[in-house]
Amino acid sequence: MTTRIGVVTFPGTLDDRDSLRAIRLAGAEPVSLWHRDKDLHQVDAVVLAGGFSYGDYLRAGAISRFSPVMETIIEQARGGMPVLGICNGFQILTEAHLLPGAMLRNNHLHFICRDQKLRVENAETAWTGDYTAGQEISIPLKNVDGRYTADERTLDELEAEGRVAFRYVVDGDAADGAGNPNGSLRDIAGISNAGGNIVGLMPHPEHAVEPLVGTGRTDGIPFFTSVLKKLVNA
Amino acid sequence: MARVVVDVMLKPEILDPQGQAVQRALPRLGFDGIADVRQGKRFELEVEGPVDQAALDRIHKMAETFLANTVIEDFTVKVEA
């Protein structure tokens, strides 16, 4: 049986197509999910893709979080279904309180779009198993609300439990994609829940899956092969 | 109809670069003497029916779950005369 991975389209989602494509390239069956449909159509995992759902009105992710499809996703994610939130998807996951903390306007107030260097801090989540801990990757980053914030106690807890999944690589040449791009606390680029099935990050792995397009790098593909392997072996 | 105002502000410990940008622009425009600016949101709710304790409780709940993200923001609820 093929593994089915869903991608949600909200009004204003931009990266659903690229996410569906990345899933197909990784060898799973991509399934389009609609924000008003509670039914997840027997998918084994879900990707919340990037974009500007509901125009980022009120706060990024604040309105999408209450959509019908999210009711089912929140329930199933709590039950262990793998969920990956990319960019706006990460913002939705924090607004839904599936991941702790919140996302704020970049400290320099500019929209940023560049290739960003990240270090994989935890290679044991459902979405990072095909990386090795400490590995450095480079994938596109494009947002204006990317500054990760949480209180000190939450940050300490995330660190202690190994739930900082990705950190911005700060040492090195900015032209090379190094540096904290938005003022995120402790250089956090992505985190996971305690179970490791829910992961959210600001940079975009789905834009770095084929040598022919984009940056020419395929550093993003392990996200999708990791979850596939995890689901097949489950 | 009664109006209830919900003000939402970033918590004091959260960096507000938008407020800072406004503050930095003021002297250039000839408005001196402003040491700090913090930017927030104001929601004006036109309430159907009486604004009794039950209505205020509902608005409080609404602010807490939706209008504000209490991870980063504080809010106040005021009834306007």
PDB file of C-alpha atoms in Angstrom:
ATOM      1  CA  MET A   1       0.000   0.000   0.000  1.00  0.00           C
ATOM      2  CA  THR A   2       1.335   3.416  -0.859  1.00  0.00           C
ATOM      3  CA  THR A   3       1.870   5.984   1.835  1.00  0.00           C
ATOM      4  CA  ARG A   4      -0.434   8.959   1.454  1.00  0.00           C
ATOM      5  CA  ILE A   5       0.737  12.410   2.545  1.00  0.00           C
ATOM      6  CA  GLY A   6      -1.722  15.311   2.504  1.00  0.00           C
ATOM      7  CA  VAL A   7      -1.033  18.984   1.828  1.00  0.00           C
ATOM      8  CA  VAL A   8      -3.581  21.547   3.012  1.00  0.00           C
ATOM      9  CA  THR A   9      -4.627  24.452   0.812  1.00  0.00           C
ATOM     10  CA  PHE A  10      -6.030  27.468   2.664  1.00  0.00           C
ATOM     11  CA  PRO A  11      -7.063  30.670   0.879  1.00  0.00           C
ATOM     12  CA  GLY A  12      -3.674  32.322   0.391  1.00  0.00           C
ATOM     13  CA  THR A  13      -1.490  29.216   0.586  1.00  0.00           C
ATOM     14  CA  LEU A  14       1.378  29.463  -1.931  1.00  0.00           C
ATOM     15  CA  ASP A  15       3.591  26.422  -1.571  1.00  0.00           C
ATOM     16  CA  ASP A  16       1.075  23.588  -1.696  1.00  0.00           C
ATOM     17  CA  ARG A  17       2.089  22.656  -5.264  1.00  0.00           C
ATOM     18  CA  ASP A  18       5.775  22.442  -4.432  1.00  0.00           C
ATOM     19  CA  SER A  19       4.995  20.410  -1.327  1.00  0.00           C
ATOM     20  CA  LEU A  20       2.858  17.941  -3.307  1.00  0.00           C
ATOM     21  CA  ARG A  21       5.686  17.635  -5.808  1.00  0.00           C
ATOM     22  CA  ALA A  22       8.289  17.034  -3.104  1.00  0.00           C
ATOM     23  CA  ILE A  23       6.123  14.276  -1.642  1.00  0.00           C
ATOM     24  CA  ARG A  24       5.817  12.608  -5.040  1.00  0.00           C
ATOM     25  CA  LEU A  25       9.577  12.836  -5.648  1.00  0.00           C
ATOM     26  CA  ALA A  26      10.193  11.210  -2.273  1.00  0.00           C
ATOM     27  CA  GLY A  27       8.068   8.232  -3.358  1.00  0.00           C
ATOM     28  CA  ALA A  28       4.817   8.817  -1.488  1.00  0.00           C
ATOM     29  CA  GLU A  29       1.372   9.584  -2.855  1.00  0.00           C
ATOM     30  CA  PRO A  30       0.540  13.297  -2.566  1.00  0.00           C
ATOM     31  CA  VAL A  31      -3.046  14.145  -1.591  1.00  0.00           C
ATOM     32  CA  SER A  32      -4.570  17.636  -1.794  1.00  0.00           C
ATOM     33  CA  LEU A  33      -6.590  18.625   1.275  1.00  0.00           C
ATOM     34  CA  TRP A  34      -9.026  21.559   1.329  1.00  0.00           C
ATOM     35  CA  HIS A  35      -9.300  23.866   4.341  1.00  0.00           C
ATOM     36  CA  ARG A  36     -13.095  23.563   4.576  1.00  0.00           C
ATOM     37  CA  ASP A  37     -13.111  19.767   4.424  1.00  0.00           C
ATOM     38  CA  LYS A  38     -12.748  18.034   7.783  1.00  0.00           C
ATOM     39  CA  ASP A  39     -12.027  14.731   6.054  1.00  0.00           C
ATOM     40  CA  LEU A  40      -8.322  13.931   5.760  1.00  0.00           C
ATOM     41  CA  HIS A  41      -8.969  11.269   3.084  1.00  0.00           C
ATOM     42  CA  GLN A  42      -6.989   8.504   4.804  1.00  0.00           C
ATOM     43  CA  VAL A  43      -3.650  10.308   4.696  1.00  0.00           C
ATOM     44  CA  ASP A  44      -0.859   9.013   6.918  1.00  0.00           C
ATOM     45  CA  ALA A  45       0.778  12.414   7.423  1.00  0.00           C
ATOM     46  CA  VAL A  46       0.059  16.083   6.711  1.00  0.00           C
ATOM     47  CA  VAL A  47       2.121  19.028   5.470  1.00  0.00           C
ATOM     48  CA  LEU A  48       0.941  22.568   6.251  1.00  0.00           C
ATOM     49  CA  ALA A  49       2.568  24.525   3.451  1.00  0.00           C
ATOM     50  CA  GLY A  50       3.836  28.090   3.317  1.00  0.00           C
ATOM     51  CA  GLY A  51       2.125  31.199   2.053  1.00  0.00           C
ATOM     52  CA  PHE A  52      -0.140  33.874   3.480  1.00  0.00           C
ATOM     53  CA  SER A  53      -3.264  32.022   4.532  1.00  0.00           C
ATOM     54  CA  TYR A  54      -6.138  34.471   5.118  1.00  0.00           C
ATOM     55  CA  GLY A  55      -3.737  37.263   4.174  1.00  0.00           C
ATOM     56  CA  ASP A  56      -2.000  36.915   7.545  1.00  0.00           C
ATOM     57  CA  TYR A  57      -4.931  38.958   8.928  1.00  0.00           C
ATOM     58  CA  LEU A  58      -4.933  39.410  12.718  1.00  0.00           C
ATOM     59  CA  ARG A  59      -1.723  37.337  13.091  1.00  0.00           C
ATOM     60  CA  ALA A  60      -0.056  34.895  10.698  1.00  0.00           C
ATOM     61  CA  GLY A  61      -1.873  31.571  11.093  1.00  0.00           C
ATOM     62  CA  ALA A  62      -4.432  32.892  13.595  1.00  0.00           C
ATOM     63  CA  ILE A  63      -7.491  32.443  11.380  1.00  0.00           C
ATOM     64  CA  SER A  64      -6.418  29.256   9.557  1.00  0.00           C
ATOM     65  CA  ARG A  65      -5.958  27.590  12.905  1.00  0.00           C
ATOM     66  CA  PHE A  66      -9.756  27.597  13.375  1.00  0.00           C
ATOM     67  CA  SER A  67     -10.599  26.143   9.945  1.00  0.00           C
ATOM     68  CA  PRO A  68     -12.534  22.848   9.718  1.00  0.00           C
ATOM     69  CA  VAL A  69      -9.553  20.828   8.416  1.00  0.00           C
ATOM     70  CA  MET A  70      -7.479  21.927  11.409  1.00  0.00           C
ATOM     71  CA  GLU A  71      -9.974  20.416  13.850  1.00  0.00           C
ATOM     72  CA  THR A  72      -9.178  16.961  12.490  1.00  0.00           C
ATOM     73  CA  ILE A  73      -5.468  17.667  12.090  1.00  0.00           C
ATOM     74  CA  ILE A  74      -5.140  18.892  15.691  1.00  0.00           C
ATOM     75  CA  GLU A  75      -6.931  15.794  16.983  1.00  0.00           C
ATOM     76  CA  GLN A  76      -4.877  13.355  14.877  1.00  0.00           C
ATOM     77  CA  ALA A  77      -1.579  15.147  15.501  1.00  0.00           C
ATOM     78  CA  ARG A  78      -2.210  14.758  19.235  1.00  0.00           C
ATOM     79  CA  GLY A  79      -2.748  11.072  18.502  1.00  0.00           C
ATOM     80  CA  GLY A  80       0.685  10.785  16.852  1.00  0.00           C
ATOM     81  CA  MET A  81       0.108  11.497  13.153  1.00  0.00           C
ATOM     82  CA  PRO A  82       3.193  13.153  11.613  1.00  0.00           C
ATOM     83  CA  VAL A  83       2.579  16.827  10.784  1.00  0.00           C
ATOM     84  CA  LEU A  84       5.100  19.189   9.214  1.00  0.00           C
ATOM     85  CA  GLY A  85       4.494  22.948   9.255  1.00  0.00           C
ATOM     86  CA  ILE A  86       6.622  24.977   6.875  1.00  0.00           C
ATOM     87  CA  CYS A  87       6.760  28.780   7.262  1.00  0.00           C
ATOM     88  CA  ASN A  88       3.079  29.805   7.437  1.00  0.00           C
ATOM     89  CA  GLY A  89       2.428  26.171   8.427  1.00  0.00           C
ATOM     90  CA  PHE A  90       4.789  26.601  11.403  1.00  0.00           C
ATOM     91  CA  GLN A  91       2.896  29.771  12.357  1.00  0.00           C
ATOM     92  CA  ILE A  92      -0.390  27.829  12.197  1.00  0.00           C
ATOM     93  CA  LEU A  93       1.055  25.087  14.445  1.00  0.00           C
ATOM     94  CA  THR A  94       2.094  27.620  17.110  1.00  0.00           C
ATOM     95  CA  GLU A  95      -1.268  29.408  16.902  1.00  0.00           C
ATOM     96  CA  ALA A  96      -2.956  26.004  17.342  1.00  0.00           C
ATOM     97  CA  HIS A  97      -0.702  25.368  20.364  1.00  0.00           C
ATOM     98  CA  LEU A  98       0.545  22.120  18.847  1.00  0.00           C
ATOM     99  CA  LEU A  99       4.006  23.672  19.158  1.00  0.00           C
ATOM    100  CA  PRO A 100       5.031  26.153  21.875  1.00  0.00           C
ATOM    101  CA  GLY A 101       6.043  29.776  21.342  1.00  0.00           C
ATOM    102  CA  ALA A 102       4.999  32.287  18.685  1.00  0.00           C
ATOM    103  CA  MET A 103       6.272  33.975  15.558  1.00  0.00           C
ATOM    104  CA  LEU A 104       6.831  37.728  15.353  1.00  0.00           C
ATOM    105  CA  ARG A 105       7.803  40.286  12.711  1.00  0.00           C
ATOM    106  CA  ASN A 106      11.490  39.964  11.702  1.00  0.00           C
ATOM    107  CA  ASN A 107      13.658  42.180  13.928  1.00  0.00           C
ATOM    108  CA  HIS A 108      14.824  44.231  10.905  1.00  0.00           C
ATOM    109  CA  LEU A 109      11.222  44.524   9.592  1.00  0.00           C
ATOM    110  CA  HIS A 110      12.185  43.422   6.073  1.00  0.00           C
ATOM    111  CA  PHE A 111      10.877  40.531   4.054  1.00  0.00           C
ATOM    112  CA  ILE A 112      13.822  38.202   3.630  1.00  0.00           C
ATOM    113  CA  CYS A 113      14.359  35.816   0.726  1.00  0.00           C
ATOM    114  CA  ARG A 114      17.617  33.898   0.488  1.00  0.00           C
ATOM    115  CA  ASP A 115      19.259  30.517   0.819  1.00  0.00           C
ATOM    116  CA  GLN A 116      19.720  29.872   4.506  1.00  0.00           C
ATOM    117  CA  LYS A 117      22.194  27.617   6.227  1.00  0.00           C
ATOM    118  CA  LEU A 118      20.737  25.443   9.005  1.00  0.00           C
ATOM    119  CA  ARG A 119      22.145  22.892  11.371  1.00  0.00           C
ATOM    120  CA  VAL A 120      20.092  19.767  12.032  1.00  0.00           C
ATOM    121  CA  GLU A 121      20.008  19.516  15.835  1.00  0.00           C
ATOM    122  CA  ASN A 122      17.663  16.568  16.174  1.00  0.00           C
ATOM    123  CA  ALA A 123      17.749  13.776  13.589  1.00  0.00           C
ATOM    124  CA  GLU A 124      15.266  11.605  15.462  1.00  0.00           C
ATOM    125  CA  THR A 125      11.958  13.323  14.716  1.00  0.00           C
ATOM    126  CA  ALA A 126       9.499  11.826  12.226  1.00  0.00           C
ATOM    127  CA  TRP A 127      10.637  14.385   9.647  1.00  0.00           C
ATOM    128  CA  THR A 128      14.424  14.400  10.187  1.00  0.00           C
ATOM    129  CA  GLY A 129      15.439  10.725  10.420  1.00  0.00           C
ATOM    130  CA  ASP A 130      17.302  10.804   7.109  1.00  0.00           C
ATOM    131  CA  TYR A 131      19.624  13.570   8.332  1.00  0.00           C
ATOM    132  CA  THR A 132      22.432  13.139  10.813  1.00  0.00           C
ATOM    133  CA  ALA A 133      22.624  15.272  13.944  1.00  0.00           C
ATOM    134  CA  GLY A 134      24.956  18.216  13.383  1.00  0.00           C
ATOM    135  CA  GLN A 135      24.579  18.105   9.608  1.00  0.00           C
ATOM    136  CA  GLU A 136      24.496  21.493   7.874  1.00  0.00           C
ATOM    137  CA  ILE A 137      22.003  22.039   5.081  1.00  0.00           C
ATOM    138  CA  SER A 138      21.028  25.002   2.918  1.00  0.00           C
ATOM    139  CA  ILE A 139      17.408  25.634   1.904  1.00  0.00           C
ATOM    140  CA  PRO A 140      15.411  28.752   0.909  1.00  0.00           C
ATOM    141  CA  LEU A 141      14.011  31.114   3.532  1.00  0.00           C
ATOM    142  CA  LYS A 142      11.318  33.667   2.631  1.00  0.00           C
ATOM    143  CA  ASN A 143       9.180  35.456   5.196  1.00  0.00           C
ATOM    144  CA  VAL A 144       8.528  38.611   7.149  1.00  0.00           C
ATOM    145  CA  ASP A 145       7.146  37.034  10.337  1.00  0.00           C
ATOM    146  CA  GLY A 146       9.914  34.593  11.134  1.00  0.00           C
ATOM    147  CA  ARG A 147      11.209  35.652  14.551  1.00  0.00           C
ATOM    148  CA  TYR A 148      10.688  32.714  16.895  1.00  0.00           C
ATOM    149  CA  THR A 149       9.837  33.725  20.440  1.00  0.00           C
ATOM    150  CA  ALA A 150       9.016  31.864  23.620  1.00  0.00           C
ATOM    151  CA  ASP A 151       9.588  32.579  27.302  1.00  0.00           C
ATOM    152  CA  GLU A 152      12.868  31.525  28.897  1.00  0.00           C
ATOM    153  CA  ARG A 153      11.371  28.519  30.635  1.00  0.00           C
ATOM    154  CA  THR A 154       9.894  27.165  27.408  1.00  0.00           C
ATOM    155  CA  LEU A 155      13.208  27.716  25.591  1.00  0.00           C
ATOM    156  CA  ASP A 156      15.114  25.880  28.342  1.00  0.00           C
ATOM    157  CA  GLU A 157      12.599  23.050  28.175  1.00  0.00           C
ATOM    158  CA  LEU A 158      12.936  22.780  24.379  1.00  0.00           C
ATOM    159  CA  GLU A 159      16.728  22.645  24.674  1.00  0.00           C
ATOM    160  CA  ALA A 160      16.713  20.128  27.526  1.00  0.00           C
ATOM    161  CA  GLU A 161      14.349  17.795  25.691  1.00  0.00           C
ATOM    162  CA  GLY A 162      16.211  18.039  22.379  1.00  0.00           C
ATOM    163  CA  ARG A 163      13.212  19.646  20.740  1.00  0.00           C
ATOM    164  CA  VAL A 164      15.164  22.337  18.910  1.00  0.00           C
ATOM    165  CA  ALA A 165      15.156  20.511  15.580  1.00  0.00           C
ATOM    166  CA  PHE A 166      16.960  23.142  13.470  1.00  0.00           C
ATOM    167  CA  ARG A 167      19.120  26.144  14.266  1.00  0.00           C
ATOM    168  CA  TYR A 168      20.323  28.918  11.974  1.00  0.00           C
ATOM    169  CA  VAL A 169      24.071  28.570  11.400  1.00  0.00           C
ATOM    170  CA  VAL A 170      25.386  31.907  12.655  1.00  0.00           C
ATOM    171  CA  ASP A 171      29.138  31.517  12.088  1.00  0.00           C
ATOM    172  CA  GLY A 172      30.336  32.225   8.587  1.00  0.00           C
ATOM    173  CA  ASP A 173      29.742  34.434   5.601  1.00  0.00           C
ATOM    174  CA  ALA A 174      26.314  36.045   5.187  1.00  0.00           C
ATOM    175  CA  ALA A 175      26.708  35.691   1.418  1.00  0.00           C
ATOM    176  CA  ASP A 176      26.910  31.975   2.127  1.00  0.00           C
ATOM    177  CA  GLY A 177      23.569  31.942   3.946  1.00  0.00           C
ATOM    178  CA  ALA A 178      25.008  32.088   7.463  1.00  0.00           C
ATOM    179  CA  GLY A 179      23.631  34.289  10.242  1.00  0.00           C
ATOM    180  CA  ASN A 180      20.454  34.640  12.273  1.00  0.00           C
ATOM    181  CA  PRO A 181      18.107  36.075   9.626  1.00  0.00           C
ATOM    182  CA  ASN A 182      15.304  37.431  11.812  1.00  0.00           C
ATOM    183  CA  GLY A 183      16.228  37.705  15.487  1.00  0.00           C
ATOM    184  CA  SER A 184      14.818  34.297  16.460  1.00  0.00           C
ATOM    185  CA  LEU A 185      15.673  33.544  20.066  1.00  0.00           C
ATOM    186  CA  ARG A 186      18.596  31.129  20.479  1.00  0.00           C
ATOM    187  CA  ASP A 187      18.870  31.011  16.656  1.00  0.00           C
ATOM    188  CA  ILE A 188      15.938  28.600  16.532  1.00  0.00           C
ATOM    189  CA  ALA A 189      14.771  27.790  12.989  1.00  0.00           C
ATOM    190  CA  GLY A 190      12.533  24.827  13.801  1.00  0.00           C
ATOM    191  CA  ILE A 191      11.194  22.820  16.736  1.00  0.00           C
ATOM    192  CA  SER A 192       9.268  19.626  17.434  1.00  0.00           C
ATOM    193  CA  ASN A 193       6.720  18.456  19.969  1.00  0.00           C
ATOM    194  CA  ALA A 194       7.715  15.996  22.698  1.00  0.00           C
ATOM    195  CA  GLY A 195       6.597  13.018  20.592  1.00  0.00           C
ATOM    196  CA  GLY A 196       8.679  14.109  17.601  1.00  0.00           C
ATOM    197  CA  ASN A 197       5.754  13.642  15.188  1.00  0.00           C
ATOM    198  CA  ILE A 198       5.022  17.377  14.879  1.00  0.00           C
ATOM    199  CA  VAL A 199       7.770  19.564  13.401  1.00  0.00           C
ATOM    200  CA  GLY A 200       7.631  23.212  12.371  1.00  0.00           C
ATOM    201  CA  LEU A 201      10.290  25.373  10.722  1.00  0.00           C
ATOM    202  CA  MET A 202      10.489  28.671   8.869  1.00  0.00           C
ATOM    203  CA  PRO A 203      12.780  27.727   5.916  1.00  0.00           C
ATOM    204  CA  HIS A 204      11.409  25.760   2.971  1.00  0.00           C
ATOM    205  CA  PRO A 205      12.608  22.194   2.341  1.00  0.00           C
ATOM    206  CA  GLU A 206       9.990  21.707  -0.417  1.00  0.00           C
ATOM    207  CA  HIS A 207      11.808  24.304  -2.562  1.00  0.00           C
ATOM    208  CA  ALA A 208      15.056  22.312  -2.486  1.00  0.00           C
ATOM    209  CA  VAL A 209      14.221  18.878  -3.820  1.00  0.00           C
ATOM    210  CA  GLU A 210      15.469  18.803  -7.410  1.00  0.00           C
ATOM    211  CA  PRO A 211      18.896  19.599  -8.888  1.00  0.00           C
ATOM    212  CA  LEU A 212      17.347  21.218 -11.957  1.00  0.00           C
ATOM    213  CA  VAL A 213      15.359  23.996 -10.263  1.00  0.00           C
ATOM    214  CA  GLY A 214      15.840  26.518  -7.490  1.00  0.00           C
ATOM    215  CA  THR A 215      19.197  26.494  -5.822  1.00  0.00           C
ATOM    216  CA  GLY A 216      20.215  23.248  -7.511  1.00  0.00           C
ATOM    217  CA  ARG A 217      20.537  21.655  -4.094  1.00  0.00           C
ATOM    218  CA  THR A 218      18.374  18.811  -2.850  1.00  0.00           C
ATOM    219  CA  ASP A 219      18.919  19.367   0.873  1.00  0.00           C
ATOM    220  CA  GLY A 220      15.154  19.419   1.493  1.00  0.00           C
ATOM    221  CA  ILE A 221      14.274  15.966   0.198  1.00  0.00           C
ATOM    222  CA  PRO A 222      15.205  14.064   3.423  1.00  0.00           C
ATOM    223  CA  PHE A 223      12.222  15.661   5.197  1.00  0.00           C
ATOM    224  CA  PHE A 224       9.913  13.737   2.931  1.00  0.00           C
ATOM    225  CA  THR A 225      11.908  10.506   2.691  1.00  0.00           C
ATOM    226  CA  SER A 226      12.279  10.509   6.505  1.00  0.00           C
ATOM    227  CA  VAL A 227       8.557  10.518   7.152  1.00  0.00           C
ATOM    228  CA  LEU A 228       7.968   7.986   4.402  1.00  0.00           C
ATOM    229  CA  LYS A 229      10.465   5.586   5.978  1.00  0.00           C
ATOM    230  CA  LYS A 230       8.979   6.193   9.403  1.00  0.00           C
ATOM    231  CA  LEU A 231       5.474   5.386   8.170  1.00  0.00           C
ATOM    232  CA  VAL A 232       6.491   2.328   6.153  1.00  0.00           C
ATOM    233  CA  ASN A 233       8.396   0.859   9.088  1.00  0.00           C
ATOM    234  CA  ALA A 234       5.631   1.676  11.576  1.00  0.00           C
TER     235      ALA A 234
ATOM    236  CA  MET B   1     -25.830  49.020  20.809  1.00  0.00           C
ATOM    237  CA  ALA B   2     -23.031  49.072  23.334  1.00  0.00           C
ATOM    238  CA  ARG B   3     -19.440  49.180  22.281  1.00  0.00           C
ATOM    239  CA  VAL B   4     -16.770  47.095  23.952  1.00  0.00           C
ATOM    240  CA  VAL B   5     -13.126  47.836  23.175  1.00  0.00           C
ATOM    241  CA  VAL B   6     -10.424  45.206  23.335  1.00  0.00           C
ATOM    242  CA  ASP B   7      -6.870  46.570  23.329  1.00  0.00           C
ATOM    243  CA  VAL B   8      -4.088  44.127  22.504  1.00  0.00           C
ATOM    244  CA  MET B   9      -0.452  44.953  23.254  1.00  0.00           C
ATOM    245  CA  LEU B  10       2.760  42.975  22.933  1.00  0.00           C
ATOM    246  CA  LYS B  11       3.975  41.898  26.361  1.00  0.00           C
ATOM    247  CA  PRO B  12       6.546  44.314  27.807  1.00  0.00           C
ATOM    248  CA  GLU B  13       9.402  41.820  27.437  1.00  0.00           C
ATOM    249  CA  ILE B  14       8.737  41.233  23.721  1.00  0.00           C
ATOM    250  CA  LEU B  15      10.837  43.283  21.301  1.00  0.00           C
ATOM    251  CA  ASP B  16       8.659  45.578  19.150  1.00  0.00           C
ATOM    252  CA  PRO B  17      10.730  46.657  16.130  1.00  0.00           C
ATOM    253  CA  GLN B  18       7.708  48.352  14.522  1.00  0.00           C
ATOM    254  CA  GLY B  19       7.265  50.589  17.556  1.00  0.00           C
ATOM    255  CA  GLN B  20      10.989  51.318  17.533  1.00  0.00           C
ATOM    256  CA  ALA B  21      10.861  52.298  13.849  1.00  0.00           C
ATOM    257  CA  VAL B  22       8.019  54.725  14.589  1.00  0.00           C
ATOM    258  CA  GLN B  23       9.925  56.171  17.562  1.00  0.00           C
ATOM    259  CA  ARG B  24      13.052  56.691  15.431  1.00  0.00           C
ATOM    260  CA  ALA B  25      11.053  58.455  12.717  1.00  0.00           C
ATOM    261  CA  LEU B  26       9.522  61.022  15.097  1.00  0.00           C
ATOM    262  CA  PRO B  27      12.510  63.405  15.570  1.00  0.00           C
ATOM    263  CA  ARG B  28      13.004  63.532  11.814  1.00  0.00           C
ATOM    264  CA  LEU B  29       9.439  64.792  11.510  1.00  0.00           C
ATOM    265  CA  GLY B  30       9.999  67.405  14.199  1.00  0.00           C
ATOM    266  CA  PHE B  31       8.245  65.536  17.019  1.00  0.00           C
ATOM    267  CA  ASP B  32      10.762  65.517  19.838  1.00  0.00           C
ATOM    268  CA  GLY B  33      10.620  64.166  23.358  1.00  0.00           C
ATOM    269  CA  ILE B  34       9.162  60.694  22.762  1.00  0.00           C
ATOM    270  CA  ALA B  35      11.373  58.176  24.543  1.00  0.00           C
ATOM    271  CA  ASP B  36       9.615  54.989  23.478  1.00  0.00           C
ATOM    272  CA  VAL B  37       6.765  53.787  21.256  1.00  0.00           C
ATOM    273  CA  ARG B  38       4.980  50.457  21.401  1.00  0.00           C
ATOM    274  CA  GLN B  39       2.438  49.552  18.785  1.00  0.00           C
ATOM    275  CA  GLY B  40      -0.700  47.551  19.496  1.00  0.00           C
ATOM    276  CA  LYS B  41      -4.129  46.672  18.134  1.00  0.00           C
ATOM    277  CA  ARG B  42      -7.567  47.983  19.053  1.00  0.00           C
ATOM    278  CA  PHE B  43     -10.771  46.050  18.380  1.00  0.00           C
ATOM    279  CA  GLU B  44     -14.126  47.835  18.631  1.00  0.00           C
ATOM    280  CA  LEU B  45     -16.936  45.368  19.162  1.00  0.00           C
ATOM    281  CA  GLU B  46     -20.548  46.435  18.671  1.00  0.00           C
ATOM    282  CA  VAL B  47     -22.417  44.150  21.030  1.00  0.00           C
ATOM    283  CA  GLU B  48     -25.994  43.039  20.375  1.00  0.00           C
ATOM    284  CA  GLY B  49     -28.094  42.951  23.529  1.00  0.00           C
ATOM    285  CA  PRO B  50     -27.045  43.933  27.032  1.00  0.00           C
ATOM    286  CA  VAL B  51     -23.395  44.079  28.060  1.00  0.00           C
ATOM    287  CA  ASP B  52     -23.823  42.124  31.254  1.00  0.00           C
ATOM    288  CA  GLN B  53     -21.327  39.915  33.047  1.00  0.00           C
ATOM    289  CA  ALA B  54     -22.143  36.964  30.778  1.00  0.00           C
ATOM    290  CA  ALA B  55     -21.459  39.051  27.657  1.00  0.00           C
ATOM    291  CA  LEU B  56     -18.195  40.336  29.126  1.00  0.00           C
ATOM    292  CA  ASP B  57     -17.145  36.807  29.999  1.00  0.00           C
ATOM    293  CA  ARG B  58     -17.749  35.777  26.391  1.00  0.00           C
ATOM    294  CA  ILE B  59     -15.728  38.725  25.095  1.00  0.00           C
ATOM    295  CA  HIS B  60     -12.933  37.901  27.515  1.00  0.00           C
ATOM    296  CA  LYS B  61     -12.893  34.336  26.217  1.00  0.00           C
ATOM    297  CA  MET B  62     -12.923  35.630  22.619  1.00  0.00           C
ATOM    298  CA  ALA B  63      -9.964  37.919  23.294  1.00  0.00           C
ATOM    299  CA  GLU B  64      -8.045  35.159  25.025  1.00  0.00           C
ATOM    300  CA  THR B  65      -8.534  32.530  22.318  1.00  0.00           C
ATOM    301  CA  PHE B  66      -8.559  34.625  19.159  1.00  0.00           C
ATOM    302  CA  LEU B  67      -8.048  38.400  19.261  1.00  0.00           C
ATOM    303  CA  ALA B  68      -4.821  38.074  21.272  1.00  0.00           C
ATOM    304  CA  ASN B  69      -2.133  35.415  21.317  1.00  0.00           C
ATOM    305  CA  THR B  70      -1.434  35.272  25.030  1.00  0.00           C
ATOM    306  CA  VAL B  71       1.979  33.717  24.413  1.00  0.00           C
ATOM    307  CA  ILE B  72       3.171  37.141  23.225  1.00  0.00           C
ATOM    308  CA  GLU B  73       0.349  39.604  23.911  1.00  0.00           C
ATOM    309  CA  ASP B  74      -1.676  41.067  26.798  1.00  0.00           C
ATOM    310  CA  PHE B  75      -5.188  42.439  26.386  1.00  0.00           C
ATOM    311  CA  THR B  76      -7.691  44.635  28.209  1.00  0.00           C
ATOM    312  CA  VAL B  77     -11.483  44.731  27.835  1.00  0.00           C
ATOM    313  CA  LYS B  78     -13.295  48.066  28.316  1.00  0.00           C
ATOM    314  CA  VAL B  79     -16.979  48.959  28.000  1.00  0.00           C
ATOM    315  CA  GLU B  80     -17.432  52.331  26.277  1.00  0.00           C
ATOM    316  CA  ALA B  81     -20.163  54.581  27.601  1.00  0.00           C
TER     317      ALA B  81
END
